[in-house]
Amino acid sequence: QVQLAESGGGSVQSGGSLRLSCTFSYTPFCFGWFRQRPGEEREGVAVITDPGTTSYADSVKGRFTISQDNSRNTLSLVMDSLEPEDTALYYCAASSYRRCLSRQSVDFDAWGQGTQVTVSS
């Protein structure tokens, strides 16, 4: 099973930017970033397949960018124009399934420990 470790969370004011990173032990078919707010289900934010196909939640399209650097074994999520509603615990995840582009957490079988993102108004 692929090993994942996130970094880069923190606190920022509304309109600001953050970059999340996730190191991985090997390259599966698909990586994703998910987030979870207290009392809510885990939400798929962005997904990328190894050939480079991406999928984003409507709430982050145009603001978040997912990318993958296999030479450095690093997955990234650049988050611009952050809003208080983006406050959550963010996880990187890996999937061996081609249906991963639907961004459903049940299709991902390896998870990082999570990193907190807090956006203040």
Backbone atoms as SQL, in Angstrom:
CREATE TABLE atoms (id INTEGER PRIMARY KEY, chain TEXT, resi INTEGER, resn TEXT, atom TEXT, x REAL, y REAL, z REAL);
INSERT INTO atoms VALUES
  (1, 'A', 1, 'GLN', 'N', 0.847, -1.189, 0.000),
  (2, 'A', 1, 'GLN', 'CA', 0.000, 0.000, 0.000),
  (3, 'A', 1, 'GLN', 'C', 0.884, 1.240, 0.000),
  (4, 'A', 2, 'VAL', 'N', 0.504, 2.238, -0.807),
  (5, 'A', 2, 'VAL', 'CA', 1.309, 3.448, -0.903),
  (6, 'A', 2, 'VAL', 'C', 1.272, 4.207, 0.415),
  (7, 'A', 3, 'GLN', 'N', 2.417, 4.741, 0.820),
  (8, 'A', 3, 'GLN', 'CA', 2.537, 5.554, 2.033),
  (9, 'A', 3, 'GLN', 'C', 2.452, 7.029, 1.659),
  (10, 'A', 4, 'LEU', 'N', 1.673, 7.794, 2.431),
  (11, 'A', 4, 'LEU', 'CA', 1.417, 9.202, 2.129),
  (12, 'A', 4, 'LEU', 'C', 1.668, 10.059, 3.361),
  (13, 'A', 5, 'ALA', 'N', 2.192, 11.268, 3.151),
  (14, 'A', 5, 'ALA', 'CA', 2.414, 12.196, 4.269),
  (15, 'A', 5, 'ALA', 'C', 2.217, 13.624, 3.788),
  (16, 'A', 6, 'GLU', 'N', 1.219, 14.320, 4.392),
  (17, 'A', 6, 'GLU', 'CA', 0.917, 15.697, 3.999),
  (18, 'A', 6, 'GLU', 'C', 1.741, 16.701, 4.795),
  (19, 'A', 7, 'SER', 'N', 1.858, 17.896, 4.215),
  (20, 'A', 7, 'SER', 'CA', 2.440, 19.039, 4.899),
  (21, 'A', 7, 'SER', 'C', 1.907, 20.307, 4.249),
  (22, 'A', 8, 'GLY', 'N', 2.077, 21.451, 4.925),
  (23, 'A', 8, 'GLY', 'CA', 1.741, 22.720, 4.303),
  (24, 'A', 8, 'GLY', 'C', 0.463, 23.376, 4.762),
  (25, 'A', 9, 'GLY', 'N', -0.278, 22.759, 5.657),
  (26, 'A', 9, 'GLY', 'CA', -1.482, 23.414, 6.146),
  (27, 'A', 9, 'GLY', 'C', -1.129, 24.602, 7.026),
  (28, 'A', 10, 'GLY', 'N', -2.151, 25.354, 7.412),
  (29, 'A', 10, 'GLY', 'CA', -1.917, 26.500, 8.272),
  (30, 'A', 10, 'GLY', 'C', -3.108, 27.422, 8.284),
  (31, 'A', 11, 'SER', 'N', -2.897, 28.636, 8.765),
  (32, 'A', 11, 'SER', 'CA', -3.953, 29.643, 8.866),
  (33, 'A', 11, 'SER', 'C', -3.676, 30.783, 7.911),
  (34, 'A', 12, 'VAL', 'N', -4.725, 31.278, 7.286),
  (35, 'A', 12, 'VAL', 'CA', -4.583, 32.351, 6.310),
  (36, 'A', 12, 'VAL', 'C', -5.872, 33.174, 6.316),
  (37, 'A', 13, 'GLN', 'N', -5.770, 34.422, 5.900),
  (38, 'A', 13, 'GLN', 'CA', -6.963, 35.256, 5.815),
  (39, 'A', 13, 'GLN', 'C', -7.687, 35.003, 4.496),
  (40, 'A', 14, 'SER', 'N', -8.957, 35.328, 4.501),
  (41, 'A', 14, 'SER', 'CA', -9.771, 35.184, 3.301),
  (42, 'A', 14, 'SER', 'C', -9.116, 35.907, 2.119),
  (43, 'A', 15, 'GLY', 'N', -9.076, 35.224, 0.971),
  (44, 'A', 15, 'GLY', 'CA', -8.432, 35.774, -0.209),
  (45, 'A', 15, 'GLY', 'C', -6.986, 35.354, -0.367),
  (46, 'A', 16, 'GLY', 'N', -6.434, 34.746, 0.657),
  (47, 'A', 16, 'GLY', 'CA', -5.044, 34.320, 0.630),
  (48, 'A', 16, 'GLY', 'C', -4.854, 32.980, -0.062),
  (49, 'A', 17, 'SER', 'N', -3.605, 32.504, -0.028),
  (50, 'A', 17, 'SER', 'CA', -3.235, 31.265, -0.714),
  (51, 'A', 17, 'SER', 'C', -2.446, 30.350, 0.219),
  (52, 'A', 18, 'LEU', 'N', -2.552, 29.058, -0.059),
  (53, 'A', 18, 'LEU', 'CA', -1.749, 28.051, 0.623),
  (54, 'A', 18, 'LEU', 'C', -1.397, 26.961, -0.374),
  (55, 'A', 19, 'ARG', 'N', -0.294, 26.288, -0.103),
  (56, 'A', 19, 'ARG', 'CA', 0.115, 25.146, -0.920),
  (57, 'A', 19, 'ARG', 'C', 0.261, 23.941, -0.010),
  (58, 'A', 20, 'LEU', 'N', -0.485, 22.891, -0.309),
  (59, 'A', 20, 'LEU', 'CA', -0.358, 21.637, 0.401),
  (60, 'A', 20, 'LEU', 'C', 0.514, 20.691, -0.409),
  (61, 'A', 21, 'SER', 'N', 1.333, 19.918, 0.308),
  (62, 'A', 21, 'SER', 'CA', 2.179, 18.922, -0.353),
  (63, 'A', 21, 'SER', 'C', 1.947, 17.561, 0.284),
  (64, 'A', 22, 'CYS', 'N', 2.203, 16.530, -0.498),
  (65, 'A', 22, 'CYS', 'CA', 2.040, 15.162, -0.015),
  (66, 'A', 22, 'CYS', 'C', 3.103, 14.301, -0.675),
  (67, 'A', 23, 'THR', 'N', 3.957, 13.698, 0.127),
  (68, 'A', 23, 'THR', 'CA', 4.960, 12.802, -0.428),
  (69, 'A', 23, 'THR', 'C', 4.384, 11.386, -0.486),
  (70, 'A', 24, 'PHE', 'N', 4.785, 10.644, -1.520),
  (71, 'A', 24, 'PHE', 'CA', 4.255, 9.287, -1.691),
  (72, 'A', 24, 'PHE', 'C', 5.389, 8.317, -1.964),
  (73, 'A', 25, 'SER', 'N', 5.141, 7.041, -1.629),
  (74, 'A', 25, 'SER', 'CA', 6.191, 6.031, -1.730),
  (75, 'A', 25, 'SER', 'C', 6.279, 5.432, -3.134),
  (76, 'A', 26, 'TYR', 'N', 5.169, 5.397, -3.875),
  (77, 'A', 26, 'TYR', 'CA', 5.192, 4.986, -5.276),
  (78, 'A', 26, 'TYR', 'C', 3.941, 5.538, -5.949),
  (79, 'A', 27, 'THR', 'N', 3.870, 5.419, -7.264),
  (80, 'A', 27, 'THR', 'CA', 2.806, 6.060, -8.030),
  (81, 'A', 27, 'THR', 'C', 1.681, 5.079, -8.348),
  (82, 'A', 28, 'PRO', 'N', 0.497, 5.288, -7.767),
  (83, 'A', 28, 'PRO', 'CA', -0.663, 4.474, -8.121),
  (84, 'A', 28, 'PRO', 'C', -1.320, 5.047, -9.368),
  (85, 'A', 29, 'PHE', 'N', -2.498, 4.575, -9.707),
  (86, 'A', 29, 'PHE', 'CA', -3.197, 5.106, -10.869),
  (87, 'A', 29, 'PHE', 'C', -3.659, 6.542, -10.648),
  (88, 'A', 30, 'CYS', 'N', -4.015, 6.866, -9.410),
  (89, 'A', 30, 'CYS', 'CA', -4.712, 8.121, -9.165),
  (90, 'A', 30, 'CYS', 'C', -4.395, 8.663, -7.767),
  (91, 'A', 31, 'PHE', 'N', -4.287, 9.996, -7.655),
  (92, 'A', 31, 'PHE', 'CA', -4.169, 10.667, -6.360),
  (93, 'A', 31, 'PHE', 'C', -5.344, 11.636, -6.188),
  (94, 'A', 32, 'GLY', 'N', -5.667, 11.908, -4.932),
  (95, 'A', 32, 'GLY', 'CA', -6.719, 12.874, -4.683),
  (96, 'A', 32, 'GLY', 'C', -6.459, 13.669, -3.423),
  (97, 'A', 33, 'TRP', 'N', -7.083, 14.836, -3.354),
  (98, 'A', 33, 'TRP', 'CA', -7.144, 15.640, -2.128),
  (99, 'A', 33, 'TRP', 'C', -8.597, 15.666, -1.673),
  (100, 'A', 34, 'PHE', 'N', -8.782, 15.386, -0.411),
  (101, 'A', 34, 'PHE', 'CA', -10.101, 15.413, 0.197),
  (102, 'A', 34, 'PHE', 'C', -10.073, 16.371, 1.379),
  (103, 'A', 35, 'ARG', 'N', -11.243, 16.809, 1.812),
  (104, 'A', 35, 'ARG', 'CA', -11.322, 17.639, 3.012),
  (105, 'A', 35, 'ARG', 'C', -12.537, 17.223, 3.835),
  (106, 'A', 36, 'GLN', 'N', -12.429, 17.477, 5.114),
  (107, 'A', 36, 'GLN', 'CA', -13.525, 17.118, 6.014),
  (108, 'A', 36, 'GLN', 'C', -13.697, 18.206, 7.063),
  (109, 'A', 37, 'ARG', 'N', -14.907, 18.755, 7.114),
  (110, 'A', 37, 'ARG', 'CA', -15.259, 19.720, 8.153),
  (111, 'A', 37, 'ARG', 'C', -15.903, 18.963, 9.305),
  (112, 'A', 38, 'PRO', 'N', -15.836, 19.516, 10.523),
  (113, 'A', 38, 'PRO', 'CA', -16.449, 18.838, 11.671),
  (114, 'A', 38, 'PRO', 'C', -17.927, 18.540, 11.429),
  (115, 'A', 39, 'GLY', 'N', -18.319, 17.304, 11.683),
  (116, 'A', 39, 'GLY', 'CA', -19.712, 16.922, 11.543),
  (117, 'A', 39, 'GLY', 'C', -20.161, 16.654, 10.123),
  (118, 'A', 40, 'GLU', 'N', -19.235, 16.739, 9.164),
  (119, 'A', 40, 'GLU', 'CA', -19.598, 16.517, 7.767),
  (120, 'A', 40, 'GLU', 'C', -18.841, 15.328, 7.204),
  (121, 'A', 41, 'GLU', 'N', -19.324, 14.826, 6.068),
  (122, 'A', 41, 'GLU', 'CA', -18.636, 13.736, 5.385),
  (123, 'A', 41, 'GLU', 'C', -17.407, 14.257, 4.635),
  (124, 'A', 42, 'ARG', 'N', -16.497, 13.347, 4.381),
  (125, 'A', 42, 'ARG', 'CA', -15.296, 13.706, 3.640),
  (126, 'A', 42, 'ARG', 'C', -15.673, 14.030, 2.191),
  (127, 'A', 43, 'GLU', 'N', -15.141, 15.146, 1.693),
  (128, 'A', 43, 'GLU', 'CA', -15.471, 15.651, 0.350),
  (129, 'A', 43, 'GLU', 'C', -14.259, 15.564, -0.564),
  (130, 'A', 44, 'GLY', 'N', -14.462, 15.039, -1.760),
  (131, 'A', 44, 'GLY', 'CA', -13.394, 14.997, -2.747),
  (132, 'A', 44, 'GLY', 'C', -13.202, 16.366, -3.380),
  (133, 'A', 45, 'VAL', 'N', -12.039, 16.951, -3.229),
  (134, 'A', 45, 'VAL', 'CA', -11.761, 18.296, -3.712),
  (135, 'A', 45, 'VAL', 'C', -11.160, 18.273, -5.116),
  (136, 'A', 46, 'ALA', 'N', -10.141, 17.438, -5.294),
  (137, 'A', 46, 'ALA', 'CA', -9.445, 17.378, -6.584),
  (138, 'A', 46, 'ALA', 'C', -8.788, 16.022, -6.737),
  (139, 'A', 47, 'VAL', 'N', -8.738, 15.558, -7.972),
  (140, 'A', 47, 'VAL', 'CA', -8.161, 14.246, -8.283),
  (141, 'A', 47, 'VAL', 'C', -7.291, 14.378, -9.520),
  (142, 'A', 48, 'ILE', 'N', -6.224, 13.601, -9.591),
  (143, 'A', 48, 'ILE', 'CA', -5.363, 13.577, -10.773),
  (144, 'A', 48, 'ILE', 'C', -4.942, 12.145, -11.046),
  (145, 'A', 49, 'THR', 'N', -4.985, 11.745, -12.321),
  (146, 'A', 49, 'THR', 'CA', -4.487, 10.435, -12.711),
  (147, 'A', 49, 'THR', 'C', -3.045, 10.570, -13.201),
  (148, 'A', 50, 'ASP', 'N', -2.341, 9.446, -13.260),
  (149, 'A', 50, 'ASP', 'CA', -0.935, 9.504, -13.643),
  (150, 'A', 50, 'ASP', 'C', -0.715, 10.087, -15.039),
  (151, 'A', 51, 'PRO', 'N', -1.606, 9.813, -16.018),
  (152, 'A', 51, 'PRO', 'CA', -1.420, 10.502, -17.303),
  (153, 'A', 51, 'PRO', 'C', -1.689, 12.000, -17.239),
  (154, 'A', 52, 'GLY', 'N', -2.333, 12.498, -16.147),
  (155, 'A', 52, 'GLY', 'CA', -2.537, 13.933, -16.023),
  (156, 'A', 52, 'GLY', 'C', -3.963, 14.417, -16.140),
  (157, 'A', 53, 'THR', 'N', -4.931, 13.544, -16.187),
  (158, 'A', 53, 'THR', 'CA', -6.328, 13.959, -16.191),
  (159, 'A', 53, 'THR', 'C', -6.727, 14.420, -14.796),
  (160, 'A', 54, 'THR', 'N', -7.442, 15.543, -14.717),
  (161, 'A', 54, 'THR', 'CA', -7.840, 16.092, -13.417),
  (162, 'A', 54, 'THR', 'C', -9.353, 16.218, -13.322),
  (163, 'A', 55, 'SER', 'N', -9.810, 16.269, -12.070),
  (164, 'A', 55, 'SER', 'CA', -11.228, 16.459, -11.775),
  (165, 'A', 55, 'SER', 'C', -11.319, 17.287, -10.507),
  (166, 'A', 56, 'TYR', 'N', -12.196, 18.307, -10.517),
  (167, 'A', 56, 'TYR', 'CA', -12.326, 19.211, -9.369),
  (168, 'A', 56, 'TYR', 'C', -13.787, 19.302, -8.919),
  (169, 'A', 57, 'ALA', 'N', -13.965, 19.508, -7.638),
  (170, 'A', 57, 'ALA', 'CA', -15.287, 19.839, -7.124),
  (171, 'A', 57, 'ALA', 'C', -15.667, 21.230, -7.635),
  (172, 'A', 58, 'ASP', 'N', -16.954, 21.437, -7.882),
  (173, 'A', 58, 'ASP', 'CA', -17.405, 22.731, -8.402),
  (174, 'A', 58, 'ASP', 'C', -17.016, 23.878, -7.469),
  (175, 'A', 59, 'SER', 'N', -16.999, 23.628, -6.174),
  (176, 'A', 59, 'SER', 'CA', -16.736, 24.681, -5.197),
  (177, 'A', 59, 'SER', 'C', -15.301, 25.201, -5.245),
  (178, 'A', 60, 'VAL', 'N', -14.390, 24.475, -5.897),
  (179, 'A', 60, 'VAL', 'CA', -12.989, 24.897, -5.923),
  (180, 'A', 60, 'VAL', 'C', -12.463, 25.133, -7.341),
  (181, 'A', 61, 'LYS', 'N', -13.279, 24.877, -8.353),
  (182, 'A', 61, 'LYS', 'CA', -12.824, 25.068, -9.738),
  (183, 'A', 61, 'LYS', 'C', -12.380, 26.503, -9.956),
  (184, 'A', 62, 'GLY', 'N', -11.232, 26.660, -10.587),
  (185, 'A', 62, 'GLY', 'CA', -10.694, 27.986, -10.858),
  (186, 'A', 62, 'GLY', 'C', -9.900, 28.569, -9.708),
  (187, 'A', 63, 'ARG', 'N', -9.965, 27.932, -8.541),
  (188, 'A', 63, 'ARG', 'CA', -9.226, 28.435, -7.370),
  (189, 'A', 63, 'ARG', 'C', -8.134, 27.460, -6.924),
  (190, 'A', 64, 'PHE', 'N', -8.380, 26.163, -7.046),
  (191, 'A', 64, 'PHE', 'CA', -7.428, 25.147, -6.609),
  (192, 'A', 64, 'PHE', 'C', -6.820, 24.467, -7.831),
  (193, 'A', 65, 'THR', 'N', -5.537, 24.073, -7.691),
  (194, 'A', 65, 'THR', 'CA', -4.843, 23.354, -8.764),
  (195, 'A', 65, 'THR', 'C', -4.102, 22.172, -8.174),
  (196, 'A', 66, 'ILE', 'N', -4.382, 20.993, -8.688),
  (197, 'A', 66, 'ILE', 'CA', -3.689, 19.772, -8.254),
  (198, 'A', 66, 'ILE', 'C', -2.602, 19.439, -9.266),
  (199, 'A', 67, 'SER', 'N', -1.452, 18.976, -8.771),
  (200, 'A', 67, 'SER', 'CA', -0.372, 18.588, -9.667),
  (201, 'A', 67, 'SER', 'C', 0.435, 17.476, -9.019),
  (202, 'A', 68, 'GLN', 'N', 1.215, 16.817, -9.845),
  (203, 'A', 68, 'GLN', 'CA', 1.964, 15.642, -9.400),
  (204, 'A', 68, 'GLN', 'C', 3.365, 15.696, -10.007),
  (205, 'A', 69, 'ASP', 'N', 4.390, 15.523, -9.197),
  (206, 'A', 69, 'ASP', 'CA', 5.774, 15.515, -9.661),
  (207, 'A', 69, 'ASP', 'C', 6.377, 14.159, -9.302),
  (208, 'A', 70, 'ASN', 'N', 6.410, 13.263, -10.272),
  (209, 'A', 70, 'ASN', 'CA', 6.898, 11.909, -9.986),
  (210, 'A', 70, 'ASN', 'C', 8.409, 11.884, -9.721),
  (211, 'A', 71, 'SER', 'N', 9.141, 12.860, -10.238),
  (212, 'A', 71, 'SER', 'CA', 10.591, 12.887, -10.001),
  (213, 'A', 71, 'SER', 'C', 10.908, 13.188, -8.540),
  (214, 'A', 72, 'ARG', 'N', 9.978, 13.857, -7.856),
  (215, 'A', 72, 'ARG', 'CA', 10.160, 14.192, -6.449),
  (216, 'A', 72, 'ARG', 'C', 9.186, 13.445, -5.551),
  (217, 'A', 73, 'ASN', 'N', 8.408, 12.537, -6.139),
  (218, 'A', 73, 'ASN', 'CA', 7.404, 11.782, -5.377),
  (219, 'A', 73, 'ASN', 'C', 6.527, 12.706, -4.544),
  (220, 'A', 74, 'THR', 'N', 6.041, 13.772, -5.179),
  (221, 'A', 74, 'THR', 'CA', 5.262, 14.782, -4.462),
  (222, 'A', 74, 'THR', 'C', 3.981, 15.126, -5.199),
  (223, 'A', 75, 'LEU', 'N', 2.904, 15.151, -4.445),
  (224, 'A', 75, 'LEU', 'CA', 1.607, 15.616, -4.910),
  (225, 'A', 75, 'LEU', 'C', 1.364, 16.979, -4.278),
  (226, 'A', 76, 'SER', 'N', 0.817, 17.926, -5.043),
  (227, 'A', 76, 'SER', 'CA', 0.591, 19.274, -4.524),
  (228, 'A', 76, 'SER', 'C', -0.847, 19.722, -4.755),
  (229, 'A', 77, 'LEU', 'N', -1.287, 20.640, -3.903),
  (230, 'A', 77, 'LEU', 'CA', -2.564, 21.320, -4.091),
  (231, 'A', 77, 'LEU', 'C', -2.330, 22.795, -3.797),
  (232, 'A', 78, 'VAL', 'N', -2.381, 23.613, -4.831),
  (233, 'A', 78, 'VAL', 'CA', -2.265, 25.057, -4.671),
  (234, 'A', 78, 'VAL', 'C', -3.669, 25.627, -4.534),
  (235, 'A', 79, 'MET', 'N', -3.884, 26.337, -3.441),
  (236, 'A', 79, 'MET', 'CA', -5.213, 26.871, -3.132),
  (237, 'A', 79, 'MET', 'C', -5.143, 28.392, -3.122),
  (238, 'A', 80, 'ASP', 'N', -5.810, 29.011, -4.072),
  (239, 'A', 80, 'ASP', 'CA', -5.863, 30.471, -4.182),
  (240, 'A', 80, 'ASP', 'C', -7.264, 30.977, -3.831),
  (241, 'A', 81, 'SER', 'N', -7.348, 32.274, -3.574),
  (242, 'A', 81, 'SER', 'CA', -8.635, 32.910, -3.264),
  (243, 'A', 81, 'SER', 'C', -9.405, 32.125, -2.203),
  (244, 'A', 82, 'LEU', 'N', -8.719, 31.794, -1.136),
  (245, 'A', 82, 'LEU', 'CA', -9.320, 30.973, -0.099),
  (246, 'A', 82, 'LEU', 'C', -10.461, 31.711, 0.593),
  (247, 'A', 83, 'GLU', 'N', -11.466, 30.924, 0.979),
  (248, 'A', 83, 'GLU', 'CA', -12.649, 31.437, 1.645),
  (249, 'A', 83, 'GLU', 'C', -12.810, 30.733, 2.988),
  (250, 'A', 84, 'PRO', 'N', -13.507, 31.351, 3.927),
  (251, 'A', 84, 'PRO', 'CA', -13.722, 30.671, 5.226),
  (252, 'A', 84, 'PRO', 'C', -14.343, 29.283, 5.075),
  (253, 'A', 85, 'GLU', 'N', -15.152, 29.092, 4.025),
  (254, 'A', 85, 'GLU', 'CA', -15.773, 27.790, 3.792),
  (255, 'A', 85, 'GLU', 'C', -14.769, 26.709, 3.414),
  (256, 'A', 86, 'ASP', 'N', -13.541, 27.097, 3.079),
  (257, 'A', 86, 'ASP', 'CA', -12.493, 26.129, 2.763),
  (258, 'A', 86, 'ASP', 'C', -11.830, 25.575, 4.018),
  (259, 'A', 87, 'THR', 'N', -12.169, 26.109, 5.174),
  (260, 'A', 87, 'THR', 'CA', -11.605, 25.629, 6.433),
  (261, 'A', 87, 'THR', 'C', -11.999, 24.177, 6.655),
  (262, 'A', 88, 'ALA', 'N', -10.986, 23.311, 6.830),
  (263, 'A', 88, 'ALA', 'CA', -11.230, 21.879, 6.986),
  (264, 'A', 88, 'ALA', 'C', -9.918, 21.166, 7.252),
  (265, 'A', 89, 'LEU', 'N', -10.026, 19.892, 7.560),
  (266, 'A', 89, 'LEU', 'CA', -8.866, 19.006, 7.621),
  (267, 'A', 89, 'LEU', 'C', -8.702, 18.399, 6.234),
  (268, 'A', 90, 'TYR', 'N', -7.537, 18.586, 5.637),
  (269, 'A', 90, 'TYR', 'CA', -7.283, 18.142, 4.263),
  (270, 'A', 90, 'TYR', 'C', -6.429, 16.877, 4.270),
  (271, 'A', 91, 'TYR', 'N', -6.824, 15.919, 3.425),
  (272, 'A', 91, 'TYR', 'CA', -6.121, 14.648, 3.319),
  (273, 'A', 91, 'TYR', 'C', -5.693, 14.399, 1.879),
  (274, 'A', 92, 'CYS', 'N', -4.520, 13.836, 1.697),
  (275, 'A', 92, 'CYS', 'CA', -4.197, 13.289, 0.386),
  (276, 'A', 92, 'CYS', 'C', -4.508, 11.794, 0.426),
  (277, 'A', 93, 'ALA', 'N', -4.812, 11.251, -0.748),
  (278, 'A', 93, 'ALA', 'CA', -5.228, 9.861, -0.838),
  (279, 'A', 93, 'ALA', 'C', -4.783, 9.275, -2.171),
  (280, 'A', 94, 'ALA', 'N', -4.707, 7.958, -2.214),
  (281, 'A', 94, 'ALA', 'CA', -4.286, 7.257, -3.427),
  (282, 'A', 94, 'ALA', 'C', -5.304, 6.183, -3.781),
  (283, 'A', 95, 'SER', 'N', -5.439, 5.951, -5.070),
  (284, 'A', 95, 'SER', 'CA', -6.408, 4.966, -5.546),
  (285, 'A', 95, 'SER', 'C', -5.826, 4.137, -6.683),
  (286, 'A', 96, 'SER', 'N', -6.211, 2.865, -6.714),
  (287, 'A', 96, 'SER', 'CA', -5.825, 1.979, -7.806),
  (288, 'A', 96, 'SER', 'C', -6.946, 1.837, -8.834),
  (289, 'A', 97, 'TYR', 'N', -8.073, 2.539, -8.615),
  (290, 'A', 97, 'TYR', 'CA', -9.265, 2.336, -9.427),
  (291, 'A', 97, 'TYR', 'C', -9.467, 3.450, -10.454),
  (292, 'A', 98, 'ARG', 'N', -9.832, 3.078, -11.666),
  (293, 'A', 98, 'ARG', 'CA', -10.051, 4.049, -12.728),
  (294, 'A', 98, 'ARG', 'C', -11.260, 4.941, -12.445),
  (295, 'A', 99, 'ARG', 'N', -12.179, 4.495, -11.593),
  (296, 'A', 99, 'ARG', 'CA', -13.339, 5.326, -11.278),
  (297, 'A', 99, 'ARG', 'C', -12.988, 6.428, -10.271),
  (298, 'A', 100, 'CYS', 'N', -11.734, 6.555, -9.906),
  (299, 'A', 100, 'CYS', 'CA', -11.305, 7.564, -8.925),
  (300, 'A', 100, 'CYS', 'C', -11.672, 8.981, -9.345),
  (301, 'A', 101, 'LEU', 'N', -11.835, 9.243, -10.634),
  (302, 'A', 101, 'LEU', 'CA', -12.150, 10.592, -11.094),
  (303, 'A', 101, 'LEU', 'C', -13.516, 11.076, -10.608),
  (304, 'A', 102, 'SER', 'N', -14.325, 10.192, -10.070),
  (305, 'A', 102, 'SER', 'CA', -15.607, 10.612, -9.500),
  (306, 'A', 102, 'SER', 'C', -15.443, 11.207, -8.104),
  (307, 'A', 103, 'ARG', 'N', -14.220, 11.139, -7.572),
  (308, 'A', 103, 'ARG', 'CA', -13.863, 11.771, -6.289),
  (309, 'A', 103, 'ARG', 'C', -14.658, 11.221, -5.108),
  (310, 'A', 104, 'GLN', 'N', -14.941, 9.943, -5.123),
  (311, 'A', 104, 'GLN', 'CA', -15.625, 9.303, -3.994),
  (312, 'A', 104, 'GLN', 'C', -14.595, 8.659, -3.071),
  (313, 'A', 105, 'SER', 'N', -14.689, 8.947, -1.781),
  (314, 'A', 105, 'SER', 'CA', -13.674, 8.469, -0.841),
  (315, 'A', 105, 'SER', 'C', -13.607, 6.944, -0.782),
  (316, 'A', 106, 'VAL', 'N', -14.716, 6.263, -1.077),
  (317, 'A', 106, 'VAL', 'CA', -14.714, 4.797, -0.999),
  (318, 'A', 106, 'VAL', 'C', -13.801, 4.166, -2.051),
  (319, 'A', 107, 'ASP', 'N', -13.460, 4.928, -3.081),
  (320, 'A', 107, 'ASP', 'CA', -12.611, 4.406, -4.151),
  (321, 'A', 107, 'ASP', 'C', -11.132, 4.627, -3.885),
  (322, 'A', 108, 'PHE', 'N', -10.794, 5.191, -2.730),
  (323, 'A', 108, 'PHE', 'CA', -9.404, 5.465, -2.378),
  (324, 'A', 108, 'PHE', 'C', -8.993, 4.558, -1.230),
  (325, 'A', 109, 'ASP', 'N', -7.829, 3.921, -1.372),
  (326, 'A', 109, 'ASP', 'CA', -7.463, 2.889, -0.414),
  (327, 'A', 109, 'ASP', 'C', -6.211, 3.189, 0.389),
  (328, 'A', 110, 'ALA', 'N', -5.678, 4.393, 0.266),
  (329, 'A', 110, 'ALA', 'CA', -4.547, 4.795, 1.107),
  (330, 'A', 110, 'ALA', 'C', -4.721, 6.271, 1.436),
  (331, 'A', 111, 'TRP', 'N', -4.428, 6.639, 2.689),
  (332, 'A', 111, 'TRP', 'CA', -4.686, 7.998, 3.173),
  (333, 'A', 111, 'TRP', 'C', -3.520, 8.523, 3.990),
  (334, 'A', 112, 'GLY', 'N', -3.303, 9.831, 3.886),
  (335, 'A', 112, 'GLY', 'CA', -2.364, 10.486, 4.774),
  (336, 'A', 112, 'GLY', 'C', -3.024, 10.786, 6.104),
  (337, 'A', 113, 'GLN', 'N', -2.272, 11.454, 6.974),
  (338, 'A', 113, 'GLN', 'CA', -2.765, 11.707, 8.329),
  (339, 'A', 113, 'GLN', 'C', -3.605, 12.965, 8.429),
  (340, 'A', 114, 'GLY', 'N', -3.568, 13.817, 7.404),
  (341, 'A', 114, 'GLY', 'CA', -4.362, 15.035, 7.377),
  (342, 'A', 114, 'GLY', 'C', -3.572, 16.249, 7.828),
  (343, 'A', 115, 'THR', 'N', -3.937, 17.401, 7.269),
  (344, 'A', 115, 'THR', 'CA', -3.329, 18.670, 7.658),
  (345, 'A', 115, 'THR', 'C', -4.432, 19.727, 7.705),
  (346, 'A', 116, 'GLN', 'N', -4.407, 20.552, 8.744),
  (347, 'A', 116, 'GLN', 'CA', -5.485, 21.510, 8.968),
  (348, 'A', 116, 'GLN', 'C', -5.276, 22.782, 8.154),
  (349, 'A', 117, 'VAL', 'N', -6.340, 23.252, 7.532),
  (350, 'A', 117, 'VAL', 'CA', -6.365, 24.539, 6.840),
  (351, 'A', 117, 'VAL', 'C', -7.458, 25.379, 7.488),
  (352, 'A', 118, 'THR', 'N', -7.084, 26.580, 7.924),
  (353, 'A', 118, 'THR', 'CA', -8.043, 27.481, 8.559),
  (354, 'A', 118, 'THR', 'C', -8.011, 28.822, 7.843),
  (355, 'A', 119, 'VAL', 'N', -9.164, 29.264, 7.368),
  (356, 'A', 119, 'VAL', 'CA', -9.276, 30.532, 6.656),
  (357, 'A', 119, 'VAL', 'C', -10.176, 31.450, 7.469),
  (358, 'A', 120, 'SER', 'N', -9.635, 32.590, 7.848),
  (359, 'A', 120, 'SER', 'CA', -10.401, 33.540, 8.645),
  (360, 'A', 120, 'SER', 'C', -10.929, 34.674, 7.770),
  (361, 'A', 121, 'SER', 'N', -12.078, 35.197, 8.157),
  (362, 'A', 121, 'SER', 'CA', -12.701, 36.267, 7.364),
  (363, 'A', 121, 'SER', 'C', -12.188, 37.634, 7.767);
